[in-house]
Each structure stands twice: as structure tokens, then as C-alpha cells.
PDB file of C-alpha atoms in Angstrom:
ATOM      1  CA  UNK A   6      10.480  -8.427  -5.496  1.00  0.00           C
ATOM      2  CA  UNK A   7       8.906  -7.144  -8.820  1.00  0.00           C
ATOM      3  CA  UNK A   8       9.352  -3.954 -10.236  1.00  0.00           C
ATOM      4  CA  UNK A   9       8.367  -2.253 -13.325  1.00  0.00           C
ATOM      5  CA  UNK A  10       9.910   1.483 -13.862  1.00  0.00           C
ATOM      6  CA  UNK A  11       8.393   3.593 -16.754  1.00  0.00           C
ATOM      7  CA  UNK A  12       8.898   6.311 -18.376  1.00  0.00           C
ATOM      8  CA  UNK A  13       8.959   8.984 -21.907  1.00  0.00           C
ATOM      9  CA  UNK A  14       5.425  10.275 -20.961  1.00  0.00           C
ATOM     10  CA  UNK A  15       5.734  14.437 -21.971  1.00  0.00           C
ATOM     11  CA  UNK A  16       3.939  17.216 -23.107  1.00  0.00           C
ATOM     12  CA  UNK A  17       3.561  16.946 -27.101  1.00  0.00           C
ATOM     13  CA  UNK A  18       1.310  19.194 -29.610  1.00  0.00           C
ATOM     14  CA  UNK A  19      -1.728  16.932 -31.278  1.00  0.00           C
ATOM     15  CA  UNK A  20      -0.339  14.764 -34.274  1.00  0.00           C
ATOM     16  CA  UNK A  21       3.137  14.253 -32.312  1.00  0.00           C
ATOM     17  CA  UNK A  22       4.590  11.162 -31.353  1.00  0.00           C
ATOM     18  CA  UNK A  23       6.008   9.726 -28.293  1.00  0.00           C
ATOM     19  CA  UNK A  24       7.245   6.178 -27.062  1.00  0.00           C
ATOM     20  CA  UNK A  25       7.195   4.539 -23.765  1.00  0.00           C
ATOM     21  CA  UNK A  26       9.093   2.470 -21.786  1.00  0.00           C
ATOM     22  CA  UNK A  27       8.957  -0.034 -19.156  1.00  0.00           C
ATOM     23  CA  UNK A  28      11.804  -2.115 -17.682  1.00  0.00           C
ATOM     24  CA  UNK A  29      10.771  -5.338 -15.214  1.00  0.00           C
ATOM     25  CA  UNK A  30      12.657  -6.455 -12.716  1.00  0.00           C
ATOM     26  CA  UNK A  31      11.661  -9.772 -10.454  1.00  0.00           C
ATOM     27  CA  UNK A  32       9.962 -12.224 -12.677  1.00  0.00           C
ATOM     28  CA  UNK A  33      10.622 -14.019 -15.901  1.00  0.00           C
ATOM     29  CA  UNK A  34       9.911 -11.174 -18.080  1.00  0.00           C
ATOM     30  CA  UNK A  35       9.951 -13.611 -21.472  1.00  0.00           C
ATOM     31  CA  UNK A  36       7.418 -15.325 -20.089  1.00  0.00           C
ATOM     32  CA  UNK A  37       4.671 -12.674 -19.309  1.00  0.00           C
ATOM     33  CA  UNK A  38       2.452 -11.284 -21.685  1.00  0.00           C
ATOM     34  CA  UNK A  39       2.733  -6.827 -21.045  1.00  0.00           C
ATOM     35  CA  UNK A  40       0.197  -4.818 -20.934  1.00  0.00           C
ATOM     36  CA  UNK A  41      -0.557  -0.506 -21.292  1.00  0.00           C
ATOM     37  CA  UNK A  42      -3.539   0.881 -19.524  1.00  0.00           C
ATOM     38  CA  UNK A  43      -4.362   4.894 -19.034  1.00  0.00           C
ATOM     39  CA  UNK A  44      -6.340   6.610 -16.484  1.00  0.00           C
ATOM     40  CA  UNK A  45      -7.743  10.293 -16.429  1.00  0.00           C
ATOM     41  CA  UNK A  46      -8.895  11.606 -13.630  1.00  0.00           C
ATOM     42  CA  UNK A  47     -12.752  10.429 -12.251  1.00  0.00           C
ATOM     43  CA  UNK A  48     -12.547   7.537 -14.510  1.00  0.00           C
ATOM     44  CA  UNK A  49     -11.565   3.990 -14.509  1.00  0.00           C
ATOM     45  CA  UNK A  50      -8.074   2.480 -16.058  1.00  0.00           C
ATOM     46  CA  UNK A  51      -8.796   1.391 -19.285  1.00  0.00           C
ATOM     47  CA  UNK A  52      -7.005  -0.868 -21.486  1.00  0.00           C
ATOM     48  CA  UNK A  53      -4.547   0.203 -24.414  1.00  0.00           C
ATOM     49  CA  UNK A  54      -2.329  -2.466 -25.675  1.00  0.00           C
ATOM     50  CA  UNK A  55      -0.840  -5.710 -25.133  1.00  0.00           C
ATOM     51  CA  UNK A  56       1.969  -7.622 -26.259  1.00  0.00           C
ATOM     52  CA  UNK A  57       1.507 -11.837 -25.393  1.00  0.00           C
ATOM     53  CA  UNK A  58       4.489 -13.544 -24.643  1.00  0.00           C
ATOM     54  CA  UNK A  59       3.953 -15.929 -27.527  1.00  0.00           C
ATOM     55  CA  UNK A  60       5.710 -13.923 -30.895  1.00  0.00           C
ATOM     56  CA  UNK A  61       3.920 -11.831 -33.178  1.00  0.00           C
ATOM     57  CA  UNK A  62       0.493 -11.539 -30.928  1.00  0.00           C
ATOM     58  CA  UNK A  63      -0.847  -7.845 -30.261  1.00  0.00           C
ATOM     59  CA  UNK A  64      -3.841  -6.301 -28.891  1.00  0.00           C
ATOM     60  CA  UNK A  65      -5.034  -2.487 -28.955  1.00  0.00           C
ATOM     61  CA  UNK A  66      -8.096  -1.161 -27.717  1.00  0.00           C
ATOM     62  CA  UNK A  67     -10.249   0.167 -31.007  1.00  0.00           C
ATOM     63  CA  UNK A  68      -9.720   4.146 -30.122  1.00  0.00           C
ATOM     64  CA  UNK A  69      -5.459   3.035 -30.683  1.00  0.00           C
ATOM     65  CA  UNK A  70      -5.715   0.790 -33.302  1.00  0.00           C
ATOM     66  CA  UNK A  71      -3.428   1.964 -36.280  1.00  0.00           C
ATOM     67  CA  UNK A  72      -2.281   4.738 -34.308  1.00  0.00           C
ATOM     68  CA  UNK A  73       0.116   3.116 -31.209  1.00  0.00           C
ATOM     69  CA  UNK A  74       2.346  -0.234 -31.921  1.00  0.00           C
ATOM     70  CA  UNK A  75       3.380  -2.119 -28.348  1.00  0.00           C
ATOM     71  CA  UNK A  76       6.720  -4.374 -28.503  1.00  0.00           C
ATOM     72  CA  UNK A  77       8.818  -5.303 -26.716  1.00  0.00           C
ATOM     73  CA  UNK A  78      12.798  -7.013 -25.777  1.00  0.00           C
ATOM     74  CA  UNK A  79      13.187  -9.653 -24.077  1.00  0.00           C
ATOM     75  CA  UNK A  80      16.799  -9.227 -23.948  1.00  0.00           C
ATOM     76  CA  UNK A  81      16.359  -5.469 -21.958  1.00  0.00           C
ATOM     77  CA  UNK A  82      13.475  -6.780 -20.033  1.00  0.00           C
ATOM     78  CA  UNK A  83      11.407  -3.943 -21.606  1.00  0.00           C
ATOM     79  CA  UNK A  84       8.068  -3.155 -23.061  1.00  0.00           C
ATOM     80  CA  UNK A  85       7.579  -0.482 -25.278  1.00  0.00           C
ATOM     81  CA  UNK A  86       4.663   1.951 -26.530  1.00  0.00           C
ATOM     82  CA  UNK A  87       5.042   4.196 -29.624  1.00  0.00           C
ATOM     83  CA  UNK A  88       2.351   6.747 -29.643  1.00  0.00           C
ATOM     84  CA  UNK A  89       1.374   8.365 -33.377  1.00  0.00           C
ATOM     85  CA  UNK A  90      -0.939  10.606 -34.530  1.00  0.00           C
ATOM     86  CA  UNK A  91      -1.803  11.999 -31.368  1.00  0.00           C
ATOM     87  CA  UNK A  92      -4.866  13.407 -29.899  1.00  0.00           C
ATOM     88  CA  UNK A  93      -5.831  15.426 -27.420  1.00  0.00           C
ATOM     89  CA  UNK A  94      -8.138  12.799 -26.137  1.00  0.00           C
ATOM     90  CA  UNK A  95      -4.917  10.333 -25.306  1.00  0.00           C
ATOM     91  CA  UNK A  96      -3.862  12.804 -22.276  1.00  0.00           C
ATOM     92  CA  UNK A  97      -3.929  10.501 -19.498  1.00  0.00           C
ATOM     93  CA  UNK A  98      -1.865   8.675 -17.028  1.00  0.00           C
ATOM     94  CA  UNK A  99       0.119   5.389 -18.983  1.00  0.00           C
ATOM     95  CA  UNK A 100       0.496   2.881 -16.501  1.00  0.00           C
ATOM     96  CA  UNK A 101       2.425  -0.815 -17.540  1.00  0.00           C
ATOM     97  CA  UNK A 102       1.290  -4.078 -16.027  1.00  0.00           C
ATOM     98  CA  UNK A 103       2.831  -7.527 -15.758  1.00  0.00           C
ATOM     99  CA  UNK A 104       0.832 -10.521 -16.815  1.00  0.00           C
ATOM    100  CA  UNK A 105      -2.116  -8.979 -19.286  1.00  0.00           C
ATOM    101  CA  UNK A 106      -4.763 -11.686 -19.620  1.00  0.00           C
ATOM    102  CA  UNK A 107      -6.407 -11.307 -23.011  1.00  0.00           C
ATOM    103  CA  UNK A 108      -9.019 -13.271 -24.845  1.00  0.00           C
ATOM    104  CA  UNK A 109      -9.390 -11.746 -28.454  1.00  0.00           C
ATOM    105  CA  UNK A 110      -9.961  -7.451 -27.710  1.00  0.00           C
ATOM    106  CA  UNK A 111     -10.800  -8.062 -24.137  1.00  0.00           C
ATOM    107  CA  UNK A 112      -7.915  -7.818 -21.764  1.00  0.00           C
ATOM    108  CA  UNK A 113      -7.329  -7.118 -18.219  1.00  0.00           C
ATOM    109  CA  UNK A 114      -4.575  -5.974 -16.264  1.00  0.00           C
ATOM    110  CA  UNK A 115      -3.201  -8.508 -13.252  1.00  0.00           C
ATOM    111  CA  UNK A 116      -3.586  -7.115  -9.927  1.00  0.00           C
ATOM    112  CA  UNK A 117      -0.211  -6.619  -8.560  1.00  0.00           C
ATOM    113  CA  UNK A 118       2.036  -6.045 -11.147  1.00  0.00           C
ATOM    114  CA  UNK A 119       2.225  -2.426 -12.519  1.00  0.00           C
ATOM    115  CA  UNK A 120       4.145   0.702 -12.878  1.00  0.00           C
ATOM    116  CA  UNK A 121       4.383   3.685 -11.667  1.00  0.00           C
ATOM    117  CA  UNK A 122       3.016   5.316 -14.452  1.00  0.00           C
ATOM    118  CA  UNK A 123       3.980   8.323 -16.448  1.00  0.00           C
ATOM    119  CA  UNK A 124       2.043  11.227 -17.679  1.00  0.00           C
ATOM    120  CA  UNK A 125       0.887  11.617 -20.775  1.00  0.00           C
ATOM    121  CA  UNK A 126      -0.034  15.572 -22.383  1.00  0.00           C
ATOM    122  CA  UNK A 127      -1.206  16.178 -25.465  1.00  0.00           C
ATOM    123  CA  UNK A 128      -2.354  19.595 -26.546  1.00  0.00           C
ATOM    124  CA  UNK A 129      -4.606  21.533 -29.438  1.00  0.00           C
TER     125      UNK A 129
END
């Protein structure tokens, strides 16, 4: 079976940093582009950044851009998120997801594949 388990989500004052993390287990990892979406409350998951399985290709949604950097090891299975500059406005739950379409800025998470997601708190 697949299974992604994330984590490093905390309370942090605005202009902090933080990094995720999210080990898969289950598939070829190497050959599955990653994804980062975030939920609040009432509102839909949104995407945040992805990381293609083919080297050096990124994607960040325009309110991360220059702010978050996603990478990733293929040797530990993991993705990673490192969060800078934070803002209030980035409090949400960070979810990971397993086989990320994207075309240019517009990605979408697959349907089965995600985390369990970790909370994300950044105050004034």
C-alpha cells in the first residue's frame, strides 16, 4: 500500500521559517512528480508547490513564489518544503500528494495519494 507521513508543521511568529517533510512509502517515489497543497477551514485545498520528477523542474503558486523552495531525495524517499518569510496568511493545513500533474502554474493534486497533513501557525 502507499503511504506518505508528514510532518515539521508548528506554531512560528510572522517572518519565521519552517520546513516540511514527507516520506513515501509504496510506489516508485523517483518516478513521481510531489506536490504541497494547504487548506483553511471553509475553503478549498489549494495548490503550493511542486517538484516534477524530471531534475531541476519547480512550480509555486504566485502568493509562495520567492518565499518557499520544494525539493526533494530520492535516496530518503522524501519531499521537502522550506517555508521563509512567513505570513500570517500561510496558517493552514500542509497536506503532500503523490503524482502532481502540472502544465506550466497550473497543477493538481492526484486523487489518492496524500498525507496526513500537518498544521501550519503563523502568528502577528
Amino acid at each position: 500500500q502507499v503511504e506518505l507521513i508528514e510532518w515539521g508543521g508548528e506554531l512560528v511568529q510572522t517572518g519565521g521559517s519552517l520546513t516540511l517533510s514527507c516520506v513515501v512509502s509504496g510506489l516508485a517515489f523517483e518516478t513521481y512528480t510531489m506536490g504541497w497543497f494547504r487548506q483553511t477551514p471553509g475553503q478549498e485545498r489549494e495548490f503550493v508547490a511542486a517538484i516534477s520528477w524530471r531534475p531541476g523542474l519547480t512550480h509555486y503558486s504566485d502568493s509562495v513564489k520567492g518565499r518557499f523552495t520544494v525539493s526533494r531525495d530520492n535516496a530518503k524517499n522524501t519531499v521537502y518544503l522550506q517555508m521563509n518569510s512567513l505570513k500570517p496568511e500561510d496558517t493552514a493545513v500542509y497536506y503532500c500528494n503523490a503524482g502532481t500533474y502540472c502544465s506550466d502554474n497550473l497543477c493538481v493534486g492526484s486523487q489518492d495519494y496524500w498525507g496526513q497533513g500537518t498544521q501550519v501557525t503563523v502568528s502577528s
